[in-house]
């Protein structure tokens, strides 16, 4: 098979246990295609990841790498890999072998049939922890309610993109970036493949609860301003209720003489309204913060070392 080049982008953050096993599986598959490159993006790892990448590159120069000056996060690592790839199609996948490399052949076949994006959906019956299942379900539910951009449930960052789509991505300077949403947003002819994730090959998940929360918040606030509208709607309904209650209070004051009791209701409503106000301020802050970060126009990532 010839005539085209396949690029594979693999973000790796402290993946010393998995890298060799991944390469052992990946290279035989990619060797079927005449021309390929694998770009590992070392996302500021503190273990031996970079040394392993250097050794791999010495043995096989098609195994290239970029190394960040610090941990910038999975999504930015994906972006850096896409920016530096030069294949006719680019496949992104995790380093921990949860994304079965065997699927690459199917992806390329679909691409040759004319699809510009071939993405995968995780069929999470097994091999995925319960916490991940619950949080991921919740996230996709919220996302589909809130955002105009539709993201299929279980969409993974394991996908093939044609170089036309990758070029579009190169021009996107948005930060923080939510790749999954962006892929859906750019359009093009897309095809989805279901897959069953394997168990993580080695090491631990790099997505802590903290990282997942920020991933979810970024995802929603990058593609929707509905939470801001929610603030307005809630504000309006609370004001409506407050007006009615105020009216009731005045009536009670004018027409009866039992006004002093009722500390509980005052305390409860003050607490409730205080809490809601803080929540709404938080939502506002989330967007304002995004604007602030974007306005500084800093580079999305910093590369310390690269071998391409
Ligand atoms: N990853 C990364 N930077 C990070 C966190 C994760 O480059 O800050 C990489 C990680 O090495 C892996 C992929 O992103 O290749 C997915 O992470 P992980 O497998 O830990 O997530 P999970 O599969 O548990 O959602
Ligand atoms: Mg994983």
CSV table of N, CA, C and O in Angstrom, one decimal, residues 97-154:
chain,number,residue,atom,x,y,z
A,97,UNK,N,-2.4,1.9,25.7
A,97,UNK,CA,-3.0,0.8,25.0
A,97,UNK,C,-4.5,0.5,25.3
A,97,UNK,O,-5.0,-0.5,25.0
A,98,UNK,N,-5.1,1.5,25.8
A,98,UNK,CA,-6.6,1.4,26.0
A,98,UNK,C,-7.3,1.5,24.6
A,98,UNK,O,-8.4,1.1,24.4
A,99,UNK,N,-6.6,2.2,23.7
A,99,UNK,CA,-7.2,2.4,22.4
A,99,UNK,C,-6.5,1.3,21.5
A,99,UNK,O,-5.4,1.4,21.2
A,100,UNK,N,-7.3,0.2,21.2
A,100,UNK,CA,-6.7,-0.9,20.4
A,100,UNK,C,-6.1,-0.5,19.1
A,100,UNK,O,-6.8,0.0,18.2
A,101,UNK,N,-4.8,-0.7,18.9
A,101,UNK,CA,-4.1,-0.3,17.6
A,101,UNK,C,-4.7,-1.0,16.4
A,101,UNK,O,-4.6,-0.5,15.3
A,102,UNK,N,-5.3,-2.2,16.7
A,102,UNK,CA,-5.9,-3.0,15.5
A,102,UNK,C,-6.9,-2.2,14.8
A,102,UNK,O,-7.2,-2.4,13.6
A,103,UNK,N,-7.5,-1.2,15.5
A,103,UNK,CA,-8.6,-0.4,14.8
A,103,UNK,C,-8.1,0.5,13.7
A,103,UNK,O,-8.8,1.0,12.9
A,104,UNK,N,-6.8,0.7,13.7
A,104,UNK,CA,-6.2,1.7,12.8
A,104,UNK,C,-6.5,1.2,11.3
A,104,UNK,O,-6.8,2.1,10.5
A,105,UNK,N,-6.4,-0.1,11.1
A,105,UNK,CA,-6.7,-0.5,9.7
A,105,UNK,C,-8.1,-0.2,9.3
A,105,UNK,O,-8.3,0.3,8.2
A,106,UNK,N,-9.1,-0.4,10.2
A,106,UNK,CA,-10.5,0.0,9.8
A,106,UNK,C,-10.6,1.5,9.6
A,106,UNK,O,-11.3,1.9,8.7
A,107,UNK,N,-9.9,2.3,10.4
A,107,UNK,CA,-10.0,3.7,10.3
A,107,UNK,C,-9.5,4.1,8.9
A,107,UNK,O,-10.1,5.0,8.3
A,108,UNK,N,-8.3,3.6,8.6
A,108,UNK,CA,-7.7,4.0,7.3
A,108,UNK,C,-8.6,3.6,6.1
A,108,UNK,O,-8.8,4.3,5.2
A,109,UNK,N,-9.2,2.4,6.3
A,109,UNK,CA,-10.1,1.9,5.2
A,109,UNK,C,-11.3,2.9,5.0
A,109,UNK,O,-11.6,3.3,3.9
A,110,UNK,N,-11.9,3.4,6.1
A,110,UNK,CA,-13.0,4.3,6.1
A,110,UNK,C,-12.5,5.7,5.5
A,110,UNK,O,-13.2,6.3,4.7
A,111,UNK,N,-11.3,6.0,5.8
A,111,UNK,CA,-10.7,7.3,5.3
A,111,UNK,C,-10.6,7.2,3.8
A,111,UNK,O,-10.9,8.1,3.1
A,112,UNK,N,-10.1,6.0,3.4
A,112,UNK,CA,-9.9,5.9,1.9
A,112,UNK,C,-11.3,5.8,1.2
A,112,UNK,O,-11.3,6.1,0.0
A,113,UNK,N,-12.3,5.5,1.9
A,113,UNK,CA,-13.7,5.6,1.3
A,113,UNK,C,-14.2,7.0,1.2
A,113,UNK,O,-15.3,7.2,0.7
A,114,UNK,N,-13.4,7.9,1.8
A,114,UNK,CA,-13.8,9.3,1.6
A,114,UNK,C,-14.3,10.1,2.9
A,114,UNK,O,-14.7,11.2,2.8
A,115,UNK,N,-14.2,9.4,4.0
A,115,UNK,CA,-14.5,10.1,5.3
A,115,UNK,C,-13.3,10.9,5.7
A,115,UNK,O,-12.2,10.5,5.7
A,116,UNK,N,-13.6,12.2,6.1
A,116,UNK,CA,-12.5,13.1,6.5
A,116,UNK,C,-12.2,12.9,8.0
A,116,UNK,O,-11.1,13.3,8.5
A,117,UNK,N,-13.2,12.5,8.8
A,117,UNK,CA,-12.9,12.2,10.2
A,117,UNK,C,-13.5,10.8,10.5
A,117,UNK,O,-14.6,10.6,10.2
A,118,UNK,N,-12.7,10.0,11.1
A,118,UNK,CA,-13.2,8.7,11.6
A,118,UNK,C,-12.9,8.7,13.1
A,118,UNK,O,-11.8,8.6,13.5
A,119,UNK,N,-14.0,8.8,13.9
A,119,UNK,CA,-13.8,8.9,15.3
A,119,UNK,C,-14.4,7.6,16.0
A,119,UNK,O,-15.1,6.8,15.3
A,120,UNK,N,-14.0,7.4,17.2
A,120,UNK,CA,-14.4,6.2,17.9
A,120,UNK,C,-15.3,6.5,19.1
A,120,UNK,O,-15.2,7.5,19.7
A,121,UNK,N,-16.2,5.5,19.4
A,121,UNK,CA,-17.0,5.6,20.5
A,121,UNK,C,-16.7,4.5,21.5
A,121,UNK,O,-16.7,3.3,21.1
A,122,UNK,N,-16.5,4.8,22.7
A,122,UNK,CA,-16.2,3.8,23.7
A,122,UNK,C,-17.4,3.1,24.2
A,122,UNK,O,-18.4,3.7,24.6
A,123,UNK,N,-17.4,1.8,24.0
A,123,UNK,CA,-18.5,0.9,24.4
A,123,UNK,C,-18.1,0.5,25.8
A,123,UNK,O,-17.4,-0.5,26.0
A,124,UNK,N,-18.6,1.2,26.8
A,124,UNK,CA,-17.9,1.0,28.1
A,124,UNK,C,-18.7,0.0,29.0
A,124,UNK,O,-19.2,0.3,30.1
A,125,UNK,N,-18.7,-1.2,28.5
A,125,UNK,CA,-19.3,-2.2,29.4
A,125,UNK,C,-18.3,-2.8,30.3
A,125,UNK,O,-18.6,-3.2,31.4
A,126,UNK,N,-17.1,-2.9,29.9
A,126,UNK,CA,-16.0,-3.5,30.7
A,126,UNK,C,-14.8,-2.6,30.7
A,126,UNK,O,-14.7,-1.7,29.9
A,127,UNK,N,-13.8,-3.0,31.5
A,127,UNK,CA,-12.5,-2.3,31.5
A,127,UNK,C,-12.5,-0.8,31.8
A,127,UNK,O,-11.5,-0.2,31.6
A,128,UNK,N,-13.7,-0.3,32.2
A,128,UNK,CA,-13.7,1.1,32.6
A,128,UNK,C,-14.2,1.1,34.0
A,128,UNK,O,-15.2,0.5,34.4
A,129,UNK,N,-13.6,1.9,34.9
A,129,UNK,CA,-14.0,2.0,36.3
A,129,UNK,C,-15.4,2.6,36.5
A,129,UNK,O,-15.8,3.3,35.6
A,130,UNK,N,-16.0,2.3,37.6
A,130,UNK,CA,-17.4,2.8,37.8
A,130,UNK,C,-17.4,4.3,37.9
A,130,UNK,O,-18.4,4.9,37.4
A,131,UNK,N,-16.4,4.9,38.5
A,131,UNK,CA,-16.4,6.3,38.7
A,131,UNK,C,-16.4,7.0,37.3
A,131,UNK,O,-17.1,8.0,37.0
A,132,UNK,N,-15.5,6.5,36.4
A,132,UNK,CA,-15.4,7.0,35.1
A,132,UNK,C,-16.7,6.9,34.3
A,132,UNK,O,-17.1,7.8,33.6
A,133,UNK,N,-17.3,5.7,34.5
A,133,UNK,CA,-18.6,5.5,33.8
A,133,UNK,C,-19.6,6.5,34.2
A,133,UNK,O,-20.3,7.1,33.4
A,134,UNK,N,-19.8,6.7,35.5
A,134,UNK,CA,-20.8,7.6,36.0
A,134,UNK,C,-20.5,9.0,35.6
A,134,UNK,O,-21.3,9.7,35.0
A,135,UNK,N,-19.2,9.5,35.8
A,135,UNK,CA,-18.9,10.9,35.5
A,135,UNK,C,-19.0,11.1,34.0
A,135,UNK,O,-19.5,12.2,33.6
A,136,UNK,N,-18.6,10.1,33.3
A,136,UNK,CA,-18.6,10.3,31.8
A,136,UNK,C,-20.1,10.4,31.3
A,136,UNK,O,-20.4,11.2,30.5
A,137,UNK,N,-20.9,9.5,31.8
A,137,UNK,CA,-22.4,9.6,31.5
A,137,UNK,C,-23.0,11.0,31.8
A,137,UNK,O,-23.7,11.6,31.0
A,138,UNK,N,-22.7,11.4,33.0
A,138,UNK,CA,-23.2,12.7,33.5
A,138,UNK,C,-22.7,13.8,32.5
A,138,UNK,O,-23.5,14.7,32.1
A,139,UNK,N,-21.4,13.7,32.2
A,139,UNK,CA,-20.8,14.8,31.4
A,139,UNK,C,-21.5,14.8,30.0
A,139,UNK,O,-21.9,15.9,29.5
A,140,UNK,N,-21.7,13.7,29.4
A,140,UNK,CA,-22.3,13.7,28.0
A,140,UNK,C,-23.8,14.1,28.1
A,140,UNK,O,-24.3,14.8,27.1
A,141,UNK,N,-24.5,13.8,29.2
A,141,UNK,CA,-25.9,14.3,29.3
A,141,UNK,C,-25.9,15.8,29.4
A,141,UNK,O,-26.6,16.4,28.7
A,142,UNK,N,-25.1,16.3,30.3
A,142,UNK,CA,-25.0,17.8,30.5
A,142,UNK,C,-24.6,18.5,29.2
A,142,UNK,O,-25.2,19.5,28.8
A,143,UNK,N,-23.6,17.9,28.5
A,143,UNK,CA,-23.1,18.5,27.3
A,143,UNK,C,-24.2,18.5,26.2
A,143,UNK,O,-24.3,19.5,25.5
A,144,UNK,N,-25.0,17.5,26.1
A,144,UNK,CA,-26.0,17.4,25.1
A,144,UNK,C,-27.1,18.4,25.4
A,144,UNK,O,-27.8,18.9,24.5
A,145,UNK,N,-27.4,18.6,26.7
A,145,UNK,CA,-28.4,19.6,27.1
A,145,UNK,C,-27.9,21.0,26.8
A,145,UNK,O,-28.7,21.9,26.4
A,146,UNK,N,-26.7,21.3,27.1
A,146,UNK,CA,-26.2,22.6,27.2
A,146,UNK,C,-25.7,23.2,25.8
A,146,UNK,O,-25.9,24.3,25.5
A,147,UNK,N,-24.9,22.3,25.1
A,147,UNK,CA,-24.2,22.9,24.0
A,147,UNK,C,-24.9,22.6,22.7
A,147,UNK,O,-25.6,21.6,22.5
A,148,UNK,N,-24.7,23.6,21.8
A,148,UNK,CA,-25.3,23.4,20.4
A,148,UNK,C,-24.5,22.3,19.6
A,148,UNK,O,-25.0,21.7,18.8
A,149,UNK,N,-23.2,22.3,19.9
A,149,UNK,CA,-22.3,21.3,19.3
A,149,UNK,C,-22.6,19.9,19.9
A,149,UNK,O,-22.5,19.7,21.1
A,150,UNK,N,-23.0,19.0,19.0
A,150,UNK,CA,-23.3,17.7,19.5
A,150,UNK,C,-22.1,16.8,19.6
A,150,UNK,O,-21.3,16.7,18.7
A,151,UNK,N,-21.9,16.1,20.8
A,151,UNK,CA,-20.8,15.2,20.9
A,151,UNK,C,-21.4,13.9,21.3
A,151,UNK,O,-22.2,13.8,22.2
A,152,UNK,N,-21.1,12.8,20.5
A,152,UNK,CA,-21.7,11.5,20.8
A,152,UNK,C,-21.2,11.0,22.1
A,152,UNK,O,-20.1,11.2,22.5
A,153,UNK,N,-22.1,10.3,22.8
A,153,UNK,CA,-21.8,9.7,24.1
A,153,UNK,C,-20.6,8.7,24.0
A,153,UNK,O,-20.6,7.9,23.1
A,154,UNK,N,-19.6,8.9,24.8
A,154,UNK,CA,-18.5,8.0,24.8
A,154,UNK,C,-17.4,8.3,23.8
A,154,UNK,O,-16.5,7.5,23.6
